Short mmCIF file of C-alpha atoms and ligand atoms in Angstrom, two decimals:
data_model
loop_
_atom_site.label_atom_id
_atom_site.label_comp_id
_atom_site.label_asym_id
_atom_site.label_seq_id
_atom_site.Cartn_x
_atom_site.Cartn_y
_atom_site.Cartn_z
CA MET A 8 -29.50 -18.27 34.33
CA ASN A 9 -27.30 -16.64 31.57
CA GLU A 10 -28.26 -17.02 28.25
CA LYS A 11 -24.90 -16.19 26.91
CA LEU A 12 -22.82 -19.27 25.22
CA TRP A 13 -20.22 -19.12 27.82
CA GLY A 14 -23.01 -18.21 30.35
CA GLY A 15 -22.44 -21.00 32.84
CA ARG A 16 -20.21 -20.05 35.44
CA PHE A 17 -22.64 -16.82 35.35
CA SER A 18 -25.89 -15.75 38.00
CA ARG A 19 -25.85 -12.74 36.41
CA SER A 20 -26.40 -11.02 33.08
CA THR A 21 -24.50 -8.59 31.16
CA ASP A 22 -24.73 -4.90 32.41
CA GLU A 23 -26.95 -3.31 29.16
CA LEU A 24 -23.71 -0.64 28.59
CA VAL A 25 -21.45 -3.31 29.41
CA GLU A 26 -22.57 -5.94 26.71
CA LYS A 27 -22.80 -3.46 24.12
CA PHE A 28 -19.37 -1.29 25.21
CA ASN A 29 -17.74 -5.66 25.34
CA ALA A 30 -19.02 -6.46 21.48
CA SER A 31 -17.19 -6.25 18.29
CA ILE A 32 -20.14 -7.63 15.57
CA ASP A 33 -20.65 -4.17 14.38
CA VAL A 34 -16.04 -4.39 12.90
CA ASP A 35 -15.70 -8.25 12.56
CA LYS A 36 -18.87 -9.21 11.12
CA ARG A 37 -17.24 -8.59 7.87
CA LEU A 38 -14.83 -11.61 8.54
CA TYR A 39 -18.11 -13.95 8.26
CA GLY A 40 -16.66 -15.48 5.00
CA SER A 41 -13.50 -16.32 6.63
CA ASP A 42 -15.35 -17.19 9.71
CA ILE A 43 -18.00 -20.20 7.71
CA GLU A 44 -14.91 -21.31 5.79
CA GLY A 45 -12.46 -21.77 9.06
CA SER A 46 -15.67 -24.17 10.78
CA ILE A 47 -15.95 -26.46 7.47
CA ALA A 48 -12.24 -27.53 7.50
CA HIS A 49 -12.19 -27.96 11.45
CA LEU A 50 -15.32 -29.90 10.77
CA LYS A 51 -14.67 -32.12 7.85
CA MET A 52 -10.90 -32.18 10.12
CA MET A 53 -13.10 -33.73 13.09
CA ALA A 54 -15.35 -36.22 11.27
CA LYS A 55 -11.80 -37.21 9.75
CA GLU A 56 -10.68 -37.56 13.04
CA SER A 57 -13.38 -39.45 14.21
CA ILE A 58 -14.24 -36.56 16.93
CA ILE A 59 -17.20 -36.34 15.20
CA THR A 60 -19.47 -38.43 12.50
CA GLN A 61 -19.49 -37.61 9.22
CA ASP A 62 -23.27 -36.90 9.54
CA GLU A 63 -22.78 -34.98 12.32
CA ALA A 64 -20.19 -32.86 9.87
CA ASP A 65 -22.38 -33.20 7.11
CA THR A 66 -26.15 -31.39 8.65
CA LEU A 67 -23.08 -28.63 10.75
CA ILE A 68 -21.65 -27.91 6.69
CA GLU A 69 -24.66 -27.43 5.04
CA GLY A 70 -26.26 -25.09 8.02
CA LEU A 71 -23.47 -23.15 8.41
CA GLY A 72 -24.03 -23.36 3.84
CA LYS A 73 -27.54 -21.75 5.08
CA VAL A 74 -26.35 -19.53 8.20
CA LYS A 75 -23.99 -18.23 4.44
CA GLU A 76 -26.92 -17.53 2.97
CA GLN A 77 -28.58 -15.55 5.67
CA ILE A 78 -26.16 -13.39 6.16
CA GLU A 79 -25.22 -12.52 2.73
CA ASN A 80 -29.62 -11.48 2.55
CA ASN A 81 -29.69 -9.76 5.51
CA GLU A 82 -31.80 -11.99 7.38
CA ILE A 83 -29.92 -11.92 10.16
CA GLU A 84 -30.16 -9.30 13.13
CA PHE A 85 -27.47 -8.50 14.43
CA SER A 86 -26.99 -7.64 18.17
CA ALA A 87 -24.61 -6.82 20.84
CA GLY A 88 -26.39 -9.61 22.83
CA LEU A 89 -24.08 -12.26 20.69
CA GLU A 90 -21.36 -9.94 21.04
CA ASP A 91 -19.73 -11.03 17.62
CA ILE A 92 -19.13 -13.31 14.44
CA HIS A 93 -18.10 -16.35 16.01
CA MET A 94 -21.35 -16.67 18.42
CA HIS A 95 -23.60 -14.71 15.77
CA ILE A 96 -22.79 -18.04 13.15
CA GLU A 97 -22.01 -20.84 15.86
CA ASP A 98 -26.59 -19.76 17.10
CA ALA A 99 -28.04 -18.83 13.33
CA LEU A 100 -26.86 -22.10 13.10
CA GLY A 101 -27.56 -24.05 15.93
CA LYS A 102 -31.33 -22.44 14.71
CA VAL A 103 -30.92 -23.72 11.45
CA ALA A 104 -29.77 -27.57 12.67
CA GLY A 105 -30.89 -27.75 15.65
CA ASP A 106 -28.90 -29.10 18.79
CA VAL A 107 -25.81 -31.29 17.02
CA ALA A 108 -24.26 -27.64 16.25
CA LYS A 109 -23.00 -27.23 19.85
CA LYS A 110 -20.55 -29.72 19.09
CA ILE A 111 -18.85 -27.31 16.21
CA HIS A 112 -16.77 -25.96 18.77
CA THR A 113 -15.16 -29.21 19.59
CA GLY A 114 -11.18 -28.54 20.17
CA ARG A 115 -11.51 -25.30 19.55
CA SER A 116 -12.44 -21.41 21.63
CA ARG A 117 -12.87 -18.51 19.77
CA ASN A 118 -8.58 -17.46 20.21
CA ASP A 119 -7.58 -19.92 17.62
CA GLN A 120 -11.07 -19.18 15.92
CA VAL A 121 -10.49 -15.05 16.00
CA ALA A 122 -7.47 -15.90 14.39
CA LEU A 123 -7.80 -17.71 12.01
CA ASP A 124 -10.77 -15.59 9.90
CA VAL A 125 -7.51 -12.67 10.25
CA ARG A 126 -5.59 -14.97 8.75
CA ILE A 127 -7.84 -16.04 5.78
CA TYR A 128 -9.12 -12.35 5.53
CA LEU A 129 -5.73 -10.86 5.11
CA LYS A 130 -3.93 -13.63 2.65
CA LYS A 131 -7.23 -12.74 0.47
CA GLU A 132 -6.65 -8.96 0.99
CA THR A 133 -2.91 -9.66 0.08
CA ARG A 134 -3.58 -10.64 -2.95
CA LEU A 135 -6.50 -8.31 -4.07
CA ILE A 136 -3.94 -5.39 -3.13
CA ILE A 137 -0.63 -6.38 -4.93
CA ASP A 138 -3.25 -7.11 -7.74
CA LEU A 139 -4.24 -3.53 -7.59
CA LEU A 140 -0.84 -2.27 -6.94
CA VAL A 141 0.19 -3.91 -10.40
CA GLY A 142 -2.30 -2.23 -11.40
CA PHE A 143 -0.95 0.68 -10.51
CA GLN A 144 2.72 0.21 -11.87
CA LYS A 145 1.07 -0.95 -15.50
CA ALA A 146 -0.21 2.51 -15.06
CA LEU A 147 3.01 3.72 -14.90
CA VAL A 148 4.85 2.45 -16.64
CA LYS A 149 2.52 2.39 -19.67
CA MET A 150 2.86 6.87 -19.09
CA ALA A 151 6.39 6.57 -19.42
CA GLN A 152 6.32 4.46 -22.83
CA LYS A 153 3.91 7.09 -24.14
CA HIS A 154 6.42 10.18 -22.74
CA LEU A 155 10.08 8.84 -23.80
CA ASP A 156 11.01 11.70 -25.49
CA VAL A 157 9.80 14.84 -22.65
CA ILE A 158 12.29 16.45 -20.56
CA MET A 159 11.38 18.06 -17.48
CA PRO A 160 13.64 19.60 -14.71
CA GLY A 161 14.38 17.21 -12.01
CA TYR A 162 14.87 18.78 -8.33
CA THR A 163 16.50 18.63 -5.81
CA HIS A 164 15.38 20.44 -2.66
CA LEU A 165 12.37 21.67 -4.44
CA GLN A 166 15.58 23.49 -6.49
CA ARG A 167 15.96 22.58 -10.62
CA ALA A 168 19.13 20.60 -10.08
CA GLN A 169 19.60 18.46 -13.11
CA PRO A 170 17.46 17.89 -16.19
CA VAL A 171 15.83 14.44 -16.12
CA LEU A 172 13.79 12.50 -18.41
CA PHE A 173 9.86 12.35 -16.93
CA SER A 174 9.60 8.51 -17.77
CA HIS A 175 12.84 8.59 -15.49
CA HIS A 176 11.33 10.08 -12.94
CA LEU A 177 7.93 7.89 -13.75
CA MET A 178 10.52 5.14 -13.33
CA ALA A 179 11.67 6.25 -10.00
CA TYR A 180 7.66 4.98 -8.34
CA TYR A 181 7.87 2.17 -10.69
CA GLU A 182 11.04 0.86 -8.56
CA MET A 183 9.06 2.49 -4.68
CA PHE A 184 6.09 0.04 -5.90
CA LYS A 185 7.60 -2.94 -6.92
CA ARG A 186 9.74 -2.60 -3.19
CA ASP A 187 6.24 -2.08 -1.94
CA ILE A 188 4.78 -5.19 -3.67
CA ALA A 189 7.74 -7.10 -2.56
CA ARG A 190 7.03 -6.61 0.96
CA PHE A 191 3.23 -7.67 0.98
CA GLU A 192 4.75 -10.43 -0.97
CA ASP A 193 6.78 -11.35 1.27
CA CYS A 194 4.70 -10.13 4.16
CA PHE A 195 2.48 -12.99 3.09
CA LYS A 196 4.64 -16.05 4.42
CA ARG A 197 4.08 -14.42 7.08
CA ILE A 198 0.69 -14.31 7.18
CA ASP A 199 0.11 -18.11 5.30
CA VAL A 200 0.32 -20.39 8.76
CA MET A 201 -2.99 -21.55 10.37
CA PRO A 202 -3.30 -21.54 13.90
CA LEU A 203 -6.43 -24.06 14.54
CA GLY A 204 -5.93 -26.25 17.17
CA ALA A 205 -4.19 -24.16 19.36
CA ALA A 206 -7.75 -23.17 21.27
CA ALA A 207 -7.73 -21.27 24.30
CA LEU A 208 -3.65 -21.49 24.84
CA ALA A 209 -2.40 -24.30 25.96
CA GLY A 210 -4.14 -27.01 22.70
CA THR A 211 -6.44 -29.20 23.29
CA THR A 212 -7.03 -32.85 24.39
CA TYR A 213 -8.81 -33.46 20.46
CA PRO A 214 -6.68 -35.75 18.40
CA LEU A 215 -7.29 -33.23 16.11
CA ASN A 216 -5.74 -32.98 12.27
CA ARG A 217 -4.44 -29.42 12.26
CA GLU A 218 -1.82 -30.74 8.96
CA PHE A 219 -5.23 -32.03 7.59
CA THR A 220 -7.22 -28.78 8.34
CA LYS A 221 -4.14 -26.91 6.42
CA GLU A 222 -4.38 -28.55 3.87
CA VAL A 223 -8.42 -27.88 3.32
CA LEU A 224 -7.93 -24.36 4.00
CA SER A 225 -4.52 -23.88 1.35
CA PHE A 226 -2.53 -22.46 4.55
CA SER A 227 1.77 -23.19 3.45
CA LYS A 228 2.50 -24.58 7.09
CA VAL A 229 0.43 -25.17 10.46
CA SER A 230 1.40 -23.24 13.65
CA ASP A 231 4.80 -24.46 16.10
CA ASN A 232 3.43 -22.73 19.71
CA SER A 233 -0.51 -22.91 20.84
CA ILE A 234 0.77 -19.72 22.89
CA ASP A 235 2.03 -17.82 20.13
CA SER A 236 -0.72 -19.25 18.15
CA VAL A 237 -3.63 -17.14 19.74
CA SER A 238 -0.81 -14.26 20.89
CA ASP A 239 0.43 -13.17 16.85
CA ARG A 240 -0.63 -10.31 15.47
CA ASP A 241 3.15 -9.44 13.92
CA PHE A 242 1.49 -9.96 11.13
CA VAL A 243 -1.14 -7.44 11.54
CA MET A 244 1.36 -4.89 13.12
CA GLU A 245 3.72 -5.77 9.34
CA PHE A 246 0.84 -5.45 6.72
CA ILE A 247 -0.36 -2.47 8.28
CA SER A 248 3.15 -1.17 8.19
CA HIS A 249 3.59 -1.96 4.54
CA ALA A 250 0.47 -0.30 3.89
CA SER A 251 1.86 2.46 5.69
CA ILE A 252 4.83 2.67 3.50
CA THR A 253 3.00 2.81 0.28
CA MET A 254 0.99 4.95 1.21
CA ILE A 255 3.66 7.36 1.87
CA HIS A 256 5.20 7.05 -1.66
CA PHE A 257 1.56 7.79 -2.89
CA SER A 258 1.91 10.40 -0.62
CA ARG A 259 4.67 11.31 -1.96
CA LEU A 260 3.56 11.62 -5.96
CA SER A 261 0.69 13.30 -4.96
CA GLU A 262 2.23 16.06 -3.55
CA GLU A 263 3.91 16.30 -7.11
CA LEU A 264 0.63 15.87 -9.29
CA ILE A 265 -0.35 19.12 -6.95
CA LEU A 266 2.34 20.80 -7.72
CA TRP A 267 2.94 20.46 -11.10
CA SER A 268 -1.18 20.40 -11.78
CA SER A 269 -0.57 25.04 -10.56
CA SER A 270 -0.46 27.57 -12.99
CA GLU A 271 3.33 28.11 -10.90
CA PHE A 272 3.88 24.92 -12.75
CA SER A 273 1.38 22.99 -15.08
CA PHE A 274 3.22 20.60 -16.19
CA ILE A 275 0.27 18.36 -16.26
CA SER A 276 -3.39 19.06 -16.75
CA ILE A 277 -5.64 16.26 -14.79
CA SER A 278 -9.27 15.49 -16.10
CA ASP A 279 -11.89 17.13 -15.38
CA SER A 280 -13.72 13.51 -13.96
CA PHE A 281 -10.82 13.53 -11.29
CA THR A 282 -10.54 16.69 -9.87
CA THR A 283 -13.87 19.42 -8.27
CA GLY A 284 -14.52 23.21 -8.53
CA SER A 285 -15.42 25.31 -6.13
CA SER A 286 -18.23 26.53 -4.38
CA ILE A 287 -17.65 29.92 -4.16
CA MET A 288 -14.60 30.85 -6.84
CA PRO A 289 -15.90 29.84 -10.85
CA GLN A 290 -12.67 29.37 -11.61
CA LYS A 291 -11.07 27.03 -9.45
CA LYS A 292 -10.15 23.45 -10.03
CA ASN A 293 -8.68 20.70 -7.88
CA PRO A 294 -7.09 18.74 -7.23
CA ASP A 295 -9.17 16.66 -4.98
CA VAL A 296 -8.05 12.70 -5.56
CA ALA A 297 -3.95 13.38 -5.09
CA GLU A 298 -5.19 15.52 -2.45
CA LEU A 299 -6.93 12.46 -0.36
CA VAL A 300 -5.20 10.20 -1.22
CA ARG A 301 -2.57 12.98 0.86
CA GLY A 302 -5.18 13.23 3.29
CA LYS A 303 -5.29 9.54 3.56
CA THR A 304 -1.96 8.74 4.25
CA GLY A 305 -1.92 9.85 7.60
CA ARG A 306 -5.56 7.68 8.33
CA VAL A 307 -3.49 4.66 7.63
CA VAL A 308 -0.08 6.22 9.52
CA GLY A 309 -2.38 6.71 12.38
CA ASN A 310 -3.94 2.57 12.03
CA LEU A 311 0.08 1.50 12.56
CA VAL A 312 0.94 3.42 15.41
CA CYS A 313 -2.83 2.56 16.94
CA ILE A 314 -2.11 -1.08 16.97
CA LEU A 315 1.53 -1.34 17.93
CA THR A 316 0.61 0.68 20.81
CA LEU A 317 -2.75 -2.18 21.32
CA MET A 318 0.54 -4.15 21.29
CA LYS A 319 2.22 -2.72 23.40
CA SER A 320 3.26 -4.94 26.33
CA LEU A 321 0.09 -7.30 26.68
CA PRO A 322 1.44 -10.84 28.30
CA LEU A 323 0.85 -13.68 26.68
CA ALA A 324 -1.63 -14.80 25.82
CA TYR A 325 -5.33 -13.13 24.32
CA ASN A 326 -6.35 -10.30 25.97
CA LYS A 327 -9.80 -8.86 25.37
CA ASP A 328 -7.01 -5.40 23.88
CA MET A 329 -6.58 -7.79 20.94
CA GLN A 330 -10.56 -7.86 19.73
CA GLU A 331 -9.16 -3.97 19.13
CA ASP A 332 -6.65 -4.82 15.44
CA LYS A 333 -9.54 -4.96 13.89
CA GLU A 334 -10.66 -1.34 12.63
CA PRO A 335 -6.98 -0.19 12.27
CA LEU A 336 -6.56 -3.64 10.04
CA PHE A 337 -10.04 -2.97 8.18
CA ASP A 338 -9.32 0.50 7.69
CA THR A 339 -5.83 0.50 5.71
CA VAL A 340 -7.12 -2.48 3.52
CA ASP A 341 -10.26 -0.52 2.34
CA THR A 342 -7.49 2.69 2.39
CA LEU A 343 -4.93 1.25 0.51
CA LYS A 344 -7.25 -0.25 -1.86
CA ILE A 345 -9.53 2.77 -3.08
CA CYS A 346 -6.27 5.05 -3.01
CA THR A 347 -4.51 2.41 -5.29
CA ASP A 348 -7.58 1.98 -7.36
CA VAL A 349 -8.10 5.87 -7.82
CA TYR A 350 -4.83 6.61 -8.32
CA THR A 351 -4.72 3.96 -11.68
CA ARG A 352 -7.43 5.06 -12.94
CA MET A 353 -6.72 9.18 -12.22
CA PHE A 354 -2.81 7.80 -13.99
CA GLU A 355 -4.71 7.28 -17.52
CA ASN A 356 -6.84 10.79 -17.01
CA ILE A 357 -3.40 13.26 -16.90
CA GLU A 358 -2.15 15.17 -19.92
CA ILE A 359 1.35 15.71 -19.65
CA HIS A 360 2.29 19.96 -21.22
CA LYS A 361 5.72 18.55 -22.88
CA ASN A 362 6.56 22.15 -23.41
CA ARG A 363 6.15 23.98 -20.02
CA MET A 364 8.87 20.99 -18.73
CA VAL A 365 11.71 21.67 -21.05
CA ASP A 366 11.16 25.25 -20.88
CA ALA A 367 12.10 25.57 -17.19
CA CYS A 368 14.91 23.06 -17.69
CA LYS A 369 15.99 26.69 -19.49
CA GLN A 370 16.19 28.96 -17.04
CA GLY A 371 17.54 28.53 -13.05
CA PHE A 372 21.41 27.17 -14.66
CA LEU A 373 20.27 23.81 -14.95
CA ASN A 374 23.31 23.49 -17.06
CA ALA A 375 25.98 23.93 -14.31
CA THR A 376 27.39 20.81 -13.20
CA ASP A 377 27.54 20.08 -17.39
CA LEU A 378 29.44 22.98 -18.04
CA ALA A 379 32.19 22.31 -14.77
CA ASP A 380 31.96 18.34 -16.83
CA TYR A 381 32.73 20.56 -20.37
CA LEU A 382 35.64 22.23 -18.62
CA VAL A 383 36.96 18.60 -17.07
CA SER A 384 36.76 17.60 -20.29
CA LYS A 385 39.41 19.80 -20.61
CA GLY A 386 41.63 18.44 -18.43
CA MET A 387 40.83 21.07 -15.51
CA ALA A 388 40.22 19.05 -12.08
CA PHE A 389 36.77 18.89 -11.53
CA ARG A 390 37.52 21.21 -7.77
CA ASN A 391 38.41 23.64 -9.89
CA ALA A 392 35.70 22.91 -12.78
CA HIS A 393 33.23 23.17 -9.82
CA SER A 394 34.78 26.60 -9.20
CA ILE A 395 34.76 28.52 -12.69
CA ALA A 396 30.73 26.93 -13.06
CA GLY A 397 29.75 28.67 -10.35
CA GLN A 398 31.91 32.13 -11.31
CA ALA A 399 29.58 31.61 -14.37
CA VAL A 400 26.44 31.29 -12.61
CA ALA A 401 26.84 34.25 -10.47
CA TYR A 402 28.54 36.59 -13.34
CA ALA A 403 24.98 35.70 -15.97
CA LEU A 404 22.65 36.37 -12.60
CA ASN A 405 24.68 39.80 -12.47
CA LYS A 406 23.66 39.94 -16.04
CA GLY A 407 20.54 38.99 -16.31
CA LYS A 408 21.30 36.13 -18.22
CA GLU A 409 21.53 32.21 -18.90
CA LEU A 410 24.57 30.28 -19.00
CA ASP A 411 23.93 29.06 -22.74
CA ASP A 412 23.40 33.20 -23.23
CA LEU A 413 26.62 34.48 -22.32
CA THR A 414 29.56 35.44 -25.78
CA LEU A 415 32.16 33.15 -25.72
CA GLU A 416 34.93 36.58 -24.73
CA GLU A 417 32.97 36.20 -21.59
CA TYR A 418 33.35 32.76 -21.10
CA LYS A 419 36.90 33.80 -21.98
CA GLU A 420 37.29 35.88 -19.24
CA LEU A 421 36.68 33.58 -16.83
CA SER A 422 38.21 30.46 -18.01
CA ASP A 423 40.57 30.47 -21.04
CA LEU A 424 39.90 26.38 -21.56
CA ILE A 425 36.32 26.95 -22.56
CA GLU A 426 35.64 27.32 -26.70
CA LYS A 427 32.99 27.74 -29.57
CA ASP A 428 32.46 24.02 -28.51
CA VAL A 429 31.08 25.18 -25.33
CA TYR A 430 27.15 26.19 -26.61
CA GLY A 431 26.70 22.22 -27.89
CA PHE A 432 27.87 20.65 -24.43
CA ILE A 433 25.18 22.29 -22.11
CA THR A 434 22.04 21.27 -24.79
CA ILE A 435 19.56 20.31 -22.24
CA ASP A 436 19.51 17.12 -25.05
CA LYS A 437 23.32 16.23 -24.72
CA MET A 438 22.71 16.91 -20.60
CA ILE A 439 20.26 13.56 -20.16
CA SER A 440 21.77 11.67 -23.32
CA ARG A 441 25.96 12.07 -21.72
CA ARG A 442 23.57 10.63 -18.29
CA ILE A 443 25.54 7.36 -19.38
CA SER A 444 25.91 5.37 -15.74
CA TYR A 445 23.87 2.35 -15.36
CA GLY A 446 20.23 3.68 -13.29
CA GLY A 447 20.74 7.36 -15.31
CA THR A 448 18.48 9.40 -17.52
CA GLY A 449 20.05 8.95 -20.16
CA PHE A 450 17.73 8.51 -23.00
CA ASP A 451 18.81 5.13 -24.01
CA ASN A 452 19.44 3.93 -19.77
CA VAL A 453 15.32 4.78 -19.61
CA LYS A 454 13.83 2.78 -22.69
CA LYS A 455 15.75 -0.23 -21.51
CA ALA A 456 14.04 0.33 -17.75
CA VAL A 457 10.52 1.62 -19.80
CA ASN A 458 10.67 -1.59 -22.01
CA LYS A 459 12.36 -3.75 -19.28
CA ALA A 460 8.94 -2.68 -16.70
CA ALA A 461 6.69 -3.50 -20.18
CA GLY A 462 7.90 -7.08 -20.55
CA GLU A 463 8.01 -7.96 -17.23
CA LEU A 464 4.14 -6.37 -16.67
CA GLY A 465 2.51 -7.82 -20.11
CA VAL A 466 1.69 -4.21 -20.67
N1 LIG B 4 -14.01 -11.40 19.71
C1 LIG B 4 -13.28 -11.30 19.81
C2 LIG B 4 -12.19 -10.62 19.32
O1 LIG B 4 -12.47 -10.64 18.39
C3 LIG B 4 -12.68 -12.76 19.67
C4 LIG B 4 -12.54 -13.75 21.37
C5 LIG B 4 -12.92 -14.22 21.71
N2 LIG B 4 -12.31 -14.34 23.39
C6 LIG B 4 -12.38 -14.50 23.86
N3 LIG B 4 -11.48 -14.94 24.33
N4 LIG B 4 -13.04 -13.48 24.61
O2 LIG B 4 -11.20 -10.85 19.26
#
C-alpha cells in the first residue's frame, strides 16, 4: 500500500533517498501562484462544460483561495514525500475541501499542468524584465542627455582611435538594450500559448473547452499539438538565450565602467554607495557592482548551456529530465532582474570627469584620420593621403610631438598641399562636427538620437 497520489499500482513505498532525489518542491514551490491560477481556470471550465457541477467548482475554488493563504502564511509544511508543488496543493486542497478535491485533476496531467504553470510564471516575469530594461534605458538616455557636450576617445582594439561623443557611446548601449527588449517581446508571443488540455501527452477523453481556459487565463492562443504541448521547452531555452545576450551586454558595459573608474583612465567615479573598500588596502574603492554583474553573466550563460544540454536528444513527450528546467530558469530570472535593477540605480551615482575624457583625446594621434581627410579635401587620393598622414605620425612620434604641434615647415616637408588651415581642421571639436554621416558621432546626429530616444521613453 502506497499513500502517494499516484500510488495505486505500487505495493512498496518509495526508498527514502529516491523520494528526496525525486522531489522538486524546494525549487518549484515558487510556482504556487501560477499553479492555483491554472487550477481555478481549469475548474471554471469543467463546471461550464458540466464535467463537474458548479457547486463542486465553487467549493474547490474557495478551497484553493484558502490554500493560497496557507502557503503565504507559511502554514503548509513542504515535504519531499509530496514531490512537487502540484501535489502539495492538491493535498492541501483535500484537507480544506474534503473528498471533492479528488476531482480537480480530472482531464489533466502534471505534464500539461507544469507546462502551464511555467508559462503563466514566465509571462509575468518577462513583462517585469522588459519594464526593468526600459528603466535602465531611461537611465542611459538621461546620462546621455546630461553630457551631450562631453568628448571622449573612441577605441578600437582598446587603442585610442577617434574622438566620439560620450553620449554617442552611451547610445550604443541604448541600441543594444533596445534589441534585447525586442527579443523578449518576440519570445513573449511564444510563451503566451496555453498548453492545458494536452493531459499526459495524447489529449483527453473529457470534453474540455480549451478556448475557454485560454480566455480565463488571458493567453493569446491554445497549443495545437498535445505531444508538443508537454514536450516543448523551446520557450525556456529562448528566454534564457535572450537573457544571456542581455547579460553579455551588461558585462561589456561593466568592463568599461571598471576600466574607466581605474586611475589609469579616471573617466568616471562611481559613488561610495555603489563601491566597496578593501579589508587590507585603505586607499581602495572597488567597482564591485560592475564586477559582480560581469561575473554573474557567467551564471546565466551557464544556465543556457544547462537547459540546452538538458533538452538535447530527449525523446518525445515528457521526460523527468525536464523537471531540471526550473533551476536554470529561475536563476536566470532572478539574476537578470537584480542586475538590471542595480545597474539602473548605479547609473544615477556615476560622476563623469569631462576634462579627463577630452584630455585623453589630445594624445595618441586621434586626429590622424582627419589629417588624411584634410589632404583629400585638398585634392589628394585617400590612399596617398593615408600614407602621408602615417608619415606625419611616425615623424611626430620620433620628435615626441602630437600632430597639432608640428610646424607648417615640417608639414610642408610631407606635402606641399598642407597650409595653415590644417590646424583648424584637425581640432577635436571639428573632428566631431564633421562626422555628419547618419548614425555617426556628429553633434547634431547624437542630439537627435538622444532626443528621439528620450521622446520614446518619456524622459
Ligand atoms: N515536477 C514535475 C516537473 O517539474 C511535474 C511533472 C511531473 N510529471 C510526471 N509525469 N512525473 O517536471
